[in-house]
mmCIF file of N, CA and C in Angstrom:
data_model
loop_
_atom_site.group_PDB
_atom_site.id
_atom_site.type_symbol
_atom_site.label_atom_id
_atom_site.label_comp_id
_atom_site.label_asym_id
_atom_site.label_seq_id
_atom_site.Cartn_x
_atom_site.Cartn_y
_atom_site.Cartn_z
ATOM 1 N N SER R 1 0.630 -1.330 0.223
ATOM 2 C CA SER R 1 0.117 0.300 -0.176
ATOM 3 C C SER R 1 0.841 1.241 0.146
ATOM 4 N N THR R 2 0.156 2.356 -0.442
ATOM 5 C CA THR R 2 1.174 3.455 -0.276
ATOM 6 C C THR R 2 1.500 3.849 0.966
ATOM 7 N N ALA R 3 0.532 3.765 2.346
ATOM 8 C CA ALA R 3 1.257 3.974 3.320
ATOM 9 C C ALA R 3 2.209 3.267 3.899
ATOM 10 N N ASP R 4 2.663 2.016 3.533
ATOM 11 C CA ASP R 4 4.016 0.569 3.968
ATOM 12 C C ASP R 4 4.755 1.861 3.173
ATOM 13 N N ALA R 5 4.564 2.226 1.716
ATOM 14 C CA ALA R 5 6.103 3.229 1.075
ATOM 15 C C ALA R 5 6.443 3.881 1.619
ATOM 16 N N ASP R 6 5.199 4.632 2.115
ATOM 17 C CA ASP R 6 5.565 6.148 2.335
ATOM 18 C C ASP R 6 6.569 5.848 4.128
ATOM 19 N N ALA R 7 5.988 5.166 4.619
ATOM 20 C CA ALA R 7 6.559 4.425 6.000
ATOM 21 C C ALA R 7 8.087 3.997 5.722
ATOM 22 N N ASP R 8 8.111 3.248 4.725
ATOM 23 C CA ASP R 8 9.798 2.492 4.266
ATOM 24 C C ASP R 8 10.676 3.795 3.722
ATOM 25 N N ASP R 9 10.117 5.140 3.516
ATOM 26 C CA ASP R 9 10.832 5.923 2.842
ATOM 27 C C ASP R 9 11.956 6.364 4.105
ATOM 28 N N ASP R 10 11.761 6.180 5.086
ATOM 29 C CA ASP R 10 12.428 6.828 6.653
ATOM 30 C C ASP R 10 13.784 5.260 6.836
ATOM 31 N N VAL R 11 12.691 4.172 6.542
ATOM 32 C CA VAL R 11 13.724 3.515 7.036
ATOM 33 C C VAL R 11 15.409 2.972 5.850
ATOM 34 N N PRO R 12 16.319 3.051 7.184
ATOM 35 C CA PRO R 12 17.511 3.068 6.201
ATOM 36 C C PRO R 12 17.741 1.546 5.439
ATOM 37 N N MET R 13 18.545 1.281 4.652
ATOM 38 C CA MET R 13 18.839 0.520 3.764
ATOM 39 C C MET R 13 20.218 -0.288 4.468
ATOM 40 N N VAL R 14 20.900 0.493 5.156
ATOM 41 C CA VAL R 14 21.998 -0.118 5.371
ATOM 42 C C VAL R 14 22.829 0.424 6.829
ATOM 43 N N TYR R 15 22.807 -0.101 7.512
ATOM 44 C CA TYR R 15 23.890 -0.085 8.994
ATOM 45 C C TYR R 15 24.995 0.068 8.836
ATOM 46 N N ALA R 16 26.016 1.068 8.795
ATOM 47 C CA ALA R 16 27.252 1.282 8.679
ATOM 48 C C ALA R 16 27.826 1.956 9.861
ATOM 49 N N ALA R 17 28.892 1.251 10.119
ATOM 50 C CA ALA R 17 30.360 2.119 10.916
ATOM 51 C C ALA R 17 31.597 2.236 10.415
ATOM 52 N N SER R 18 32.152 2.916 11.071
ATOM 53 C CA SER R 18 33.601 3.129 10.591
ATOM 54 C C SER R 18 34.881 2.996 11.641
ATOM 55 N N TRP R 19 36.075 2.579 11.702
ATOM 56 C CA TRP R 19 36.891 3.425 12.464
ATOM 57 C C TRP R 19 37.983 3.553 12.178
ATOM 58 N N TRP R 20 38.741 4.992 12.407
ATOM 59 C CA TRP R 20 39.704 5.877 11.566
ATOM 60 C C TRP R 20 40.749 6.432 12.479
ATOM 61 N N SER R 21 41.848 6.111 12.180
ATOM 62 C CA SER R 21 43.091 6.766 13.105
ATOM 63 C C SER R 21 42.729 8.656 13.250
ATOM 64 N N LYS R 22 42.701 9.309 14.354
ATOM 65 C CA LYS R 22 42.452 10.579 14.739
ATOM 66 C C LYS R 22 43.128 11.355 13.197
ATOM 67 N N ASP R 23 44.512 11.087 13.285
ATOM 68 C CA ASP R 23 45.171 11.854 11.862
ATOM 69 C C ASP R 23 44.475 11.268 10.588
ATOM 70 N N THR R 24 44.342 10.276 10.018
ATOM 71 C CA THR R 24 43.439 9.900 8.799
ATOM 72 C C THR R 24 42.064 10.751 8.800
ATOM 73 N N PHE R 25 41.162 10.337 9.797
ATOM 74 C CA PHE R 25 40.166 10.881 9.921
ATOM 75 C C PHE R 25 40.029 12.080 9.351
ATOM 76 N N GLU R 26 40.856 13.181 10.232
ATOM 77 C CA GLU R 26 41.242 14.629 9.928
ATOM 78 C C GLU R 26 41.457 15.274 8.414
ATOM 79 N N LYS R 27 42.564 13.854 8.048
ATOM 80 C CA LYS R 27 42.690 14.296 6.775
ATOM 81 C C LYS R 27 41.763 14.229 6.064
ATOM 82 N N PHE R 28 40.806 13.265 5.772
ATOM 83 C CA PHE R 28 39.853 12.354 5.088
ATOM 84 C C PHE R 28 38.638 13.324 5.049
ATOM 85 N N MET R 29 38.079 13.475 6.285
ATOM 86 C CA MET R 29 37.004 13.682 6.856
ATOM 87 C C MET R 29 36.652 15.577 7.071
ATOM 88 N N ALA R 30 36.984 15.857 5.912
ATOM 89 C CA ALA R 30 36.790 17.412 6.438
ATOM 90 C C ALA R 30 35.603 17.970 6.967
ATOM 91 N N ASP R 31 34.101 17.443 6.237
ATOM 92 C CA ASP R 31 33.251 17.781 6.889
ATOM 93 C C ASP R 31 32.544 16.677 7.537
ATOM 94 N N SER R 32 32.858 16.423 9.164
ATOM 95 C CA SER R 32 32.616 15.082 9.804
ATOM 96 C C SER R 32 30.974 15.250 10.377
ATOM 97 N N ASN R 33 30.390 16.191 9.786
ATOM 98 C CA ASN R 33 28.854 15.998 9.576
ATOM 99 C C ASN R 33 27.996 15.506 8.464
ATOM 100 N N THR R 34 28.955 15.568 7.252
ATOM 101 C CA THR R 34 28.139 14.397 6.240
ATOM 102 C C THR R 34 29.022 12.937 6.191
ATOM 103 N N PRO R 35 28.132 12.403 5.508
ATOM 104 C CA PRO R 35 28.786 11.091 4.838
ATOM 105 C C PRO R 35 30.057 10.721 4.390
ATOM 106 N N MET R 36 30.679 9.446 4.820
ATOM 107 C CA MET R 36 31.872 9.624 4.455
ATOM 108 C C MET R 36 32.489 9.342 2.677
ATOM 109 N N TRP R 37 31.755 8.903 1.985
ATOM 110 C CA TRP R 37 31.419 8.974 0.524
ATOM 111 C C TRP R 37 31.378 10.221 -0.123
ATOM 112 N N ASN R 38 30.745 11.396 0.489
ATOM 113 C CA ASN R 38 30.652 12.436 -0.070
ATOM 114 C C ASN R 38 32.001 13.242 0.696
ATOM 115 N N ASN R 39 32.684 12.964 1.427
ATOM 116 C CA ASN R 39 33.813 13.604 1.785
ATOM 117 C C ASN R 39 34.846 12.725 0.736
ATOM 118 N N LEU R 40 35.015 11.605 0.556
ATOM 119 C CA LEU R 40 35.859 10.873 -0.383
ATOM 120 C C LEU R 40 35.880 11.273 -1.841
ATOM 121 N N ARG R 41 34.475 11.331 -1.820
ATOM 122 C CA ARG R 41 34.575 11.488 -3.528
ATOM 123 C C ARG R 41 34.961 13.244 -3.758
ATOM 124 N N SER R 42 34.727 14.227 -3.167
ATOM 125 C CA SER R 42 34.744 15.797 -3.360
ATOM 126 C C SER R 42 36.471 15.713 -3.312
ATOM 127 N N GLN R 43 36.919 14.623 -2.604
ATOM 128 C CA GLN R 43 38.956 14.753 -2.813
ATOM 129 C C GLN R 43 39.333 14.218 -3.739
ATOM 130 N N HIS R 44 38.209 13.353 -4.760
ATOM 131 C CA HIS R 44 38.729 12.088 -5.685
ATOM 132 C C HIS R 44 39.805 11.385 -4.983
ATOM 133 N N VAL R 45 39.223 10.719 -4.013
ATOM 134 C CA VAL R 45 40.500 9.892 -3.094
ATOM 135 C C VAL R 45 40.010 8.466 -4.272
ATOM 136 N N GLU R 46 41.372 8.229 -4.495
ATOM 137 C CA GLU R 46 41.563 6.948 -4.628
ATOM 138 C C GLU R 46 41.362 5.482 -3.912
ATOM 139 N N LEU R 47 40.725 4.701 -3.820
ATOM 140 C CA LEU R 47 40.738 3.553 -2.833
ATOM 141 C C LEU R 47 40.868 2.305 -3.498
ATOM 142 N N TYR R 48 41.079 1.496 -2.538
ATOM 143 C CA TYR R 48 40.836 -0.130 -2.770
ATOM 144 C C TYR R 48 40.307 -0.772 -1.755
ATOM 145 N N ARG R 49 39.180 -1.420 -1.873
ATOM 146 C CA ARG R 49 38.485 -1.776 -1.367
ATOM 147 C C ARG R 49 38.463 -3.642 -0.711
ATOM 148 N N GLU R 50 39.305 -4.303 0.301
ATOM 149 C CA GLU R 50 39.501 -5.047 0.869
ATOM 150 C C GLU R 50 38.591 -5.973 1.634
ATOM 151 N N ILE R 51 37.491 -6.635 1.103
ATOM 152 C CA ILE R 51 36.615 -7.416 1.904
ATOM 153 C C ILE R 51 37.199 -8.329 2.826
ATOM 154 N N ARG R 52 36.716 -8.564 4.241
ATOM 155 C CA ARG R 52 37.477 -9.258 4.768
ATOM 156 C C ARG R 52 36.610 -10.069 5.228
ATOM 157 N N ARG R 53 35.270 -10.014 5.845
ATOM 158 C CA ARG R 53 34.271 -11.073 5.994
ATOM 159 C C ARG R 53 33.013 -10.303 5.396
ATOM 160 N N VAL R 54 32.287 -11.957 4.999
ATOM 161 C CA VAL R 54 30.673 -11.590 5.046
ATOM 162 C C VAL R 54 30.181 -12.861 6.208
ATOM 163 N N TYR R 55 28.981 -11.570 6.384
ATOM 164 C CA TYR R 55 28.081 -12.176 7.744
ATOM 165 C C TYR R 55 26.897 -12.195 7.582
ATOM 166 N N MET R 56 26.065 -13.991 8.366
ATOM 167 C CA MET R 56 24.545 -13.550 7.895
ATOM 168 C C MET R 56 24.261 -13.660 9.651
ATOM 169 N N GLY R 57 23.498 -12.955 9.959
ATOM 170 C CA GLY R 57 22.907 -13.319 11.536
ATOM 171 C C GLY R 57 21.828 -12.327 11.865
ATOM 172 N N ASP R 58 21.348 -12.601 13.085
ATOM 173 C CA ASP R 58 20.246 -11.929 13.545
ATOM 174 C C ASP R 58 20.862 -10.853 14.685
ATOM 175 N N ASN R 59 19.777 -9.462 14.642
ATOM 176 C CA ASN R 59 20.222 -8.723 15.614
ATOM 177 C C ASN R 59 18.817 -8.218 16.341
ATOM 178 N N PRO R 60 18.570 -7.888 17.173
ATOM 179 C CA PRO R 60 17.121 -7.752 17.485
ATOM 180 C C PRO R 60 17.168 -5.766 17.321
ATOM 181 N N GLU R 61 18.248 -5.549 17.508
ATOM 182 C CA GLU R 61 18.529 -3.868 17.528
ATOM 183 C C GLU R 61 17.742 -3.260 15.865
ATOM 184 N N LEU R 62 19.021 -4.373 14.842
ATOM 185 C CA LEU R 62 18.556 -4.009 13.746
ATOM 186 C C LEU R 62 16.725 -4.326 13.170
ATOM 187 N N GLU R 63 16.283 -5.433 13.930
ATOM 188 C CA GLU R 63 15.378 -5.767 13.379
ATOM 189 C C GLU R 63 14.524 -4.482 13.848
ATOM 190 N N LYS R 64 14.748 -3.441 14.917
ATOM 191 C CA LYS R 64 13.912 -2.745 14.863
ATOM 192 C C LYS R 64 14.385 -1.599 14.348
ATOM 193 N N VAL R 65 15.135 -1.105 13.780
ATOM 194 C CA VAL R 65 15.777 -0.114 13.154
ATOM 195 C C VAL R 65 15.449 -0.600 11.693
ATOM 196 N N PHE R 66 15.307 -1.492 11.458
ATOM 197 C CA PHE R 66 14.998 -1.983 9.383
ATOM 198 C C PHE R 66 13.547 -2.475 9.943
ATOM 199 N N GLY R 67 12.921 -2.450 10.707
ATOM 200 C CA GLY R 67 11.614 -2.733 10.610
ATOM 201 C C GLY R 67 11.427 -4.235 9.828
ATOM 202 N N ARG R 68 12.031 -5.238 9.851
ATOM 203 C CA ARG R 68 11.890 -6.322 9.082
ATOM 204 C C ARG R 68 12.346 -7.565 10.158
ATOM 205 N N PRO R 69 12.202 -8.746 10.426
ATOM 206 C CA PRO R 69 12.954 -9.591 10.913
ATOM 207 C C PRO R 69 14.761 -9.986 9.952
ATOM 208 N N GLY R 70 15.118 -10.499 10.702
ATOM 209 C CA GLY R 70 16.543 -11.369 10.095
ATOM 210 C C GLY R 70 16.191 -12.622 9.444
ATOM 211 N N PRO R 71 16.961 -13.177 9.260
ATOM 212 C CA PRO R 71 18.436 -12.757 9.231
ATOM 213 C C PRO R 71 19.133 -11.785 8.579
ATOM 214 N N PHE R 72 20.010 -11.033 8.891
ATOM 215 C CA PHE R 72 20.967 -9.869 8.151
ATOM 216 C C PHE R 72 21.862 -10.629 7.219
ATOM 217 N N TRP R 73 21.954 -10.002 6.151
ATOM 218 C CA TRP R 73 23.835 -10.026 5.534
ATOM 219 C C TRP R 73 24.407 -8.994 5.896
ATOM 220 N N GLY R 74 26.123 -9.088 6.741
ATOM 221 C CA GLY R 74 26.811 -7.657 6.695
ATOM 222 C C GLY R 74 28.092 -8.351 5.970
ATOM 223 N N ARG R 75 28.976 -7.462 6.010
ATOM 224 C CA ARG R 75 30.232 -7.552 5.786
ATOM 225 C C ARG R 75 31.097 -6.683 6.245
ATOM 226 N N HIS R 76 32.508 -6.729 6.604
ATOM 227 C CA HIS R 76 33.612 -5.871 6.913
ATOM 228 C C HIS R 76 34.643 -5.529 5.896
ATOM 229 N N TYR R 77 35.065 -4.462 5.644
ATOM 230 C CA TYR R 77 36.260 -4.005 5.050
ATOM 231 C C TYR R 77 37.410 -3.170 5.160
ATOM 232 N N ILE R 78 38.104 -3.313 4.336
ATOM 233 C CA ILE R 78 39.548 -2.129 4.771
ATOM 234 C C ILE R 78 39.484 -1.481 3.622
ATOM 235 N N PHE R 79 39.653 0.002 3.634
ATOM 236 C CA PHE R 79 39.324 0.574 2.569
ATOM 237 C C PHE R 79 41.302 0.700 2.710
ATOM 238 N N TRP R 80 42.215 1.115 1.488
ATOM 239 C CA TRP R 80 43.242 1.009 1.585
ATOM 240 C C TRP R 80 43.235 2.511 0.460
ATOM 241 N N HIS R 81 44.663 3.382 0.507
ATOM 242 C CA HIS R 81 44.382 4.335 -0.061
ATOM 243 C C HIS R 81 46.216 4.433 -0.021
ATOM 244 N N GLN R 82 47.022 4.707 -1.041
ATOM 245 C CA GLN R 82 48.596 4.768 -1.726
ATOM 246 C C GLN R 82 49.457 3.706 -0.590
ATOM 247 N N GLY R 83 48.572 2.427 -0.500
ATOM 248 C CA GLY R 83 49.019 1.381 0.093
ATOM 249 C C GLY R 83 49.270 1.408 1.576
ATOM 250 N N ALA R 84 48.394 2.354 2.060
ATOM 251 C CA ALA R 84 47.977 1.952 3.847
ATOM 252 C C ALA R 84 46.820 1.984 3.857
ATOM 253 N N PRO R 85 46.449 1.286 4.818
ATOM 254 C CA PRO R 85 44.932 1.137 5.546
ATOM 255 C C PRO R 85 44.224 2.563 6.045
ATOM 256 N N MET R 86 43.179 2.780 5.596
ATOM 257 C CA MET R 86 42.810 4.351 5.561
ATOM 258 C C MET R 86 41.815 3.885 6.675
ATOM 259 N N THR R 87 40.572 3.195 6.632
ATOM 260 C CA THR R 87 39.609 2.742 7.928
ATOM 261 C C THR R 87 39.060 1.649 7.535
ATOM 262 N N VAL R 88 38.346 1.114 8.434
ATOM 263 C CA VAL R 88 37.591 -0.246 8.848
ATOM 264 C C VAL R 88 36.242 -0.092 8.567
ATOM 265 N N VAL R 89 35.371 -0.731 7.590
ATOM 266 C CA VAL R 89 33.813 -0.437 7.532
ATOM 267 C C VAL R 89 33.160 -1.697 8.139
ATOM 268 N N TYR R 90 32.172 -1.508 8.001
ATOM 269 C CA TYR R 90 31.411 -2.200 8.878
ATOM 270 C C TYR R 90 29.762 -2.019 8.219
ATOM 271 N N GLU R 91 29.109 -2.674 7.764
ATOM 272 C CA GLU R 91 27.910 -3.176 6.840
ATOM 273 C C GLU R 91 27.125 -4.164 7.195
ATOM 274 N N VAL R 92 26.056 -4.219 7.726
ATOM 275 C CA VAL R 92 24.842 -4.632 7.703
ATOM 276 C C VAL R 92 23.216 -3.735 6.642
ATOM 277 N N PHE R 93 22.638 -5.337 5.915
ATOM 278 C CA PHE R 93 22.078 -4.947 4.978
ATOM 279 C C PHE R 93 20.545 -4.962 5.065
ATOM 280 N N ASN R 94 19.524 -3.827 4.980
ATOM 281 C CA ASN R 94 18.180 -4.439 5.288
ATOM 282 C C ASN R 94 17.706 -5.480 4.354
ATOM 283 N N PRO R 95 17.298 -6.603 4.605
ATOM 284 C CA PRO R 95 16.129 -7.151 3.890
ATOM 285 C C PRO R 95 15.342 -6.516 2.814
ATOM 286 N N MET R 96 15.405 -5.614 2.709
ATOM 287 C CA MET R 96 13.681 -4.662 1.812
ATOM 288 C C MET R 96 14.870 -4.310 0.193
ATOM 289 N N LEU R 97 16.431 -4.723 0.464
ATOM 290 C CA LEU R 97 17.148 -4.548 -0.446
ATOM 291 C C LEU R 97 16.767 -5.375 -1.798
ATOM 292 N N GLU R 98 16.011 -6.763 -1.195
ATOM 293 C CA GLU R 98 15.627 -7.762 -2.257
ATOM 294 C C GLU R 98 14.729 -7.218 -3.225
ATOM 295 N N ALA R 99 13.967 -6.313 -2.989
ATOM 296 C CA ALA R 99 13.063 -5.884 -3.620
ATOM 297 C C ALA R 99 13.689 -5.031 -4.870
ATOM 298 N N GLN R 100 14.750 -4.385 -4.697
ATOM 299 C CA GLN R 100 15.180 -4.183 -6.039
ATOM 300 C C GLN R 100 16.411 -5.060 -6.317
ATOM 301 N N LEU R 101 17.046 -6.082 -5.614
ATOM 302 C CA LEU R 101 18.719 -6.609 -6.022
ATOM 303 C C LEU R 101 17.882 -8.052 -5.865
ATOM 304 N N GLY R 102 17.337 -8.544 -5.738
ATOM 305 C CA GLY R 102 16.243 -9.874 -5.943
ATOM 306 C C GLY R 102 16.814 -10.470 -4.820
ATOM 307 N N PRO R 103 16.418 -11.720 -4.790
ATOM 308 C CA PRO R 103 16.408 -12.511 -3.463
ATOM 309 C C PRO R 103 17.371 -13.327 -3.066
ATOM 310 N N VAL R 104 17.857 -13.244 -1.941
ATOM 311 C CA VAL R 104 18.881 -13.184 -1.092
ATOM 312 C C VAL R 104 19.297 -14.996 -1.381
ATOM 313 N N GLU R 105 18.283 -15.930 -1.534
ATOM 314 C CA GLU R 105 18.591 -17.205 -1.799
ATOM 315 C C GLU R 105 18.094 -17.559 -3.637
ATOM 316 N N PRO R 106 18.904 -18.350 -4.244
ATOM 317 C CA PRO R 106 18.635 -18.317 -5.463
ATOM 318 C C PRO R 106 17.168 -19.372 -5.551
ATOM 319 N N PRO R 107 16.307 -19.757 -6.725
ATOM 320 C CA PRO R 107 15.303 -20.320 -6.409
ATOM 321 C C PRO R 107 16.051 -21.982 -6.695
ATOM 322 N N LYS R 108 14.737 -22.655 -5.954
ATOM 323 C CA LYS R 108 15.341 -23.908 -5.615
ATOM 324 C C LYS R 108 14.962 -24.776 -7.027
ATOM 325 N N HIS R 109 15.920 -25.293 -7.440
ATOM 326 C CA HIS R 109 15.300 -26.076 -9.197
ATOM 327 C C HIS R 109 15.520 -27.838 -9.026
ATOM 328 N N PRO R 110 14.831 -28.426 -9.216
ATOM 329 C CA PRO R 110 14.363 -29.913 -9.225
ATOM 330 C C PRO R 110 16.245 -30.612 -9.471
ATOM 331 N N LYS R 111 16.644 -31.209 -8.764
ATOM 332 C CA LYS R 111 18.321 -32.219 -9.100
ATOM 333 C C LYS R 111 18.285 -32.330 -10.382
ATOM 334 N N GLU R 112 19.261 -31.558 -11.122
ATOM 335 C CA GLU R 112 19.445 -31.985 -12.377
ATOM 336 C C GLU R 112 20.463 -33.785 -12.234
ATOM 337 N N ASP R 113 19.947 -33.744 -13.419
ATOM 338 C CA ASP R 113 20.981 -35.515 -13.943
ATOM 339 C C ASP R 113 22.165 -34.609 -14.329
ATOM 340 N N ARG R 114 23.165 -34.827 -13.501
ATOM 341 C CA ARG R 114 24.620 -34.922 -14.034
ATOM 342 C C ARG R 114 25.337 -35.710 -14.252
ATOM 343 N N SER R 115 25.048 -37.036 -14.789
ATOM 344 C CA SER R 115 25.974 -38.401 -15.262
ATOM 345 C C SER R 115 26.195 -38.407 -16.788
ATOM 346 N N PHE R 116 27.344 -38.380 -17.116
ATOM 347 C CA PHE R 116 28.247 -38.675 -18.211
ATOM 348 C C PHE R 116 27.312 -39.741 -19.185
ATOM 349 N N GLY R 117 26.574 -40.504 -18.613
ATOM 350 C CA GLY R 117 26.296 -41.544 -19.196
ATOM 351 C C GLY R 117 26.946 -42.856 -19.102
ATOM 352 N N ASP R 118 26.420 -43.768 -20.095
ATOM 353 C CA ASP R 118 27.517 -45.288 -20.170
ATOM 354 C C ASP R 118 28.274 -44.768 -21.443
ATOM 355 N N PRO R 119 29.719 -45.001 -20.736
ATOM 356 C CA PRO R 119 31.109 -44.274 -21.045
ATOM 357 C C PRO R 119 31.511 -46.043 -22.416
ATOM 358 N N ARG R 120 30.352 -47.221 -22.764
ATOM 359 C CA ARG R 120 30.646 -47.416 -23.422
ATOM 360 C C ARG R 120 30.394 -47.400 -25.305
#
């Protein structure tokens, strides 16, 4: 319904946290009141993202924030800049993203016959 869609407009699609050294934060986060991406894009910072781990789990607090039950997919990664680690980022994704990205699990298919047949 339209009411549900309007209510969903205020629901975040991602929970994210990042960890920075003081010096690196001051260098790259010129405006700490704007999102990390806005700061990095405005400075044209070249990054390498090293995904370290992917998670799936439940969290009652995120269920409240997202307005959906878990489990939730998450990941953490390191941003590298000029060969040095810049920040560690942790993200958890709202299951509502499935509406735009597709289902978390692929559809179930009947088991396919993968035999090679009679070798004679």
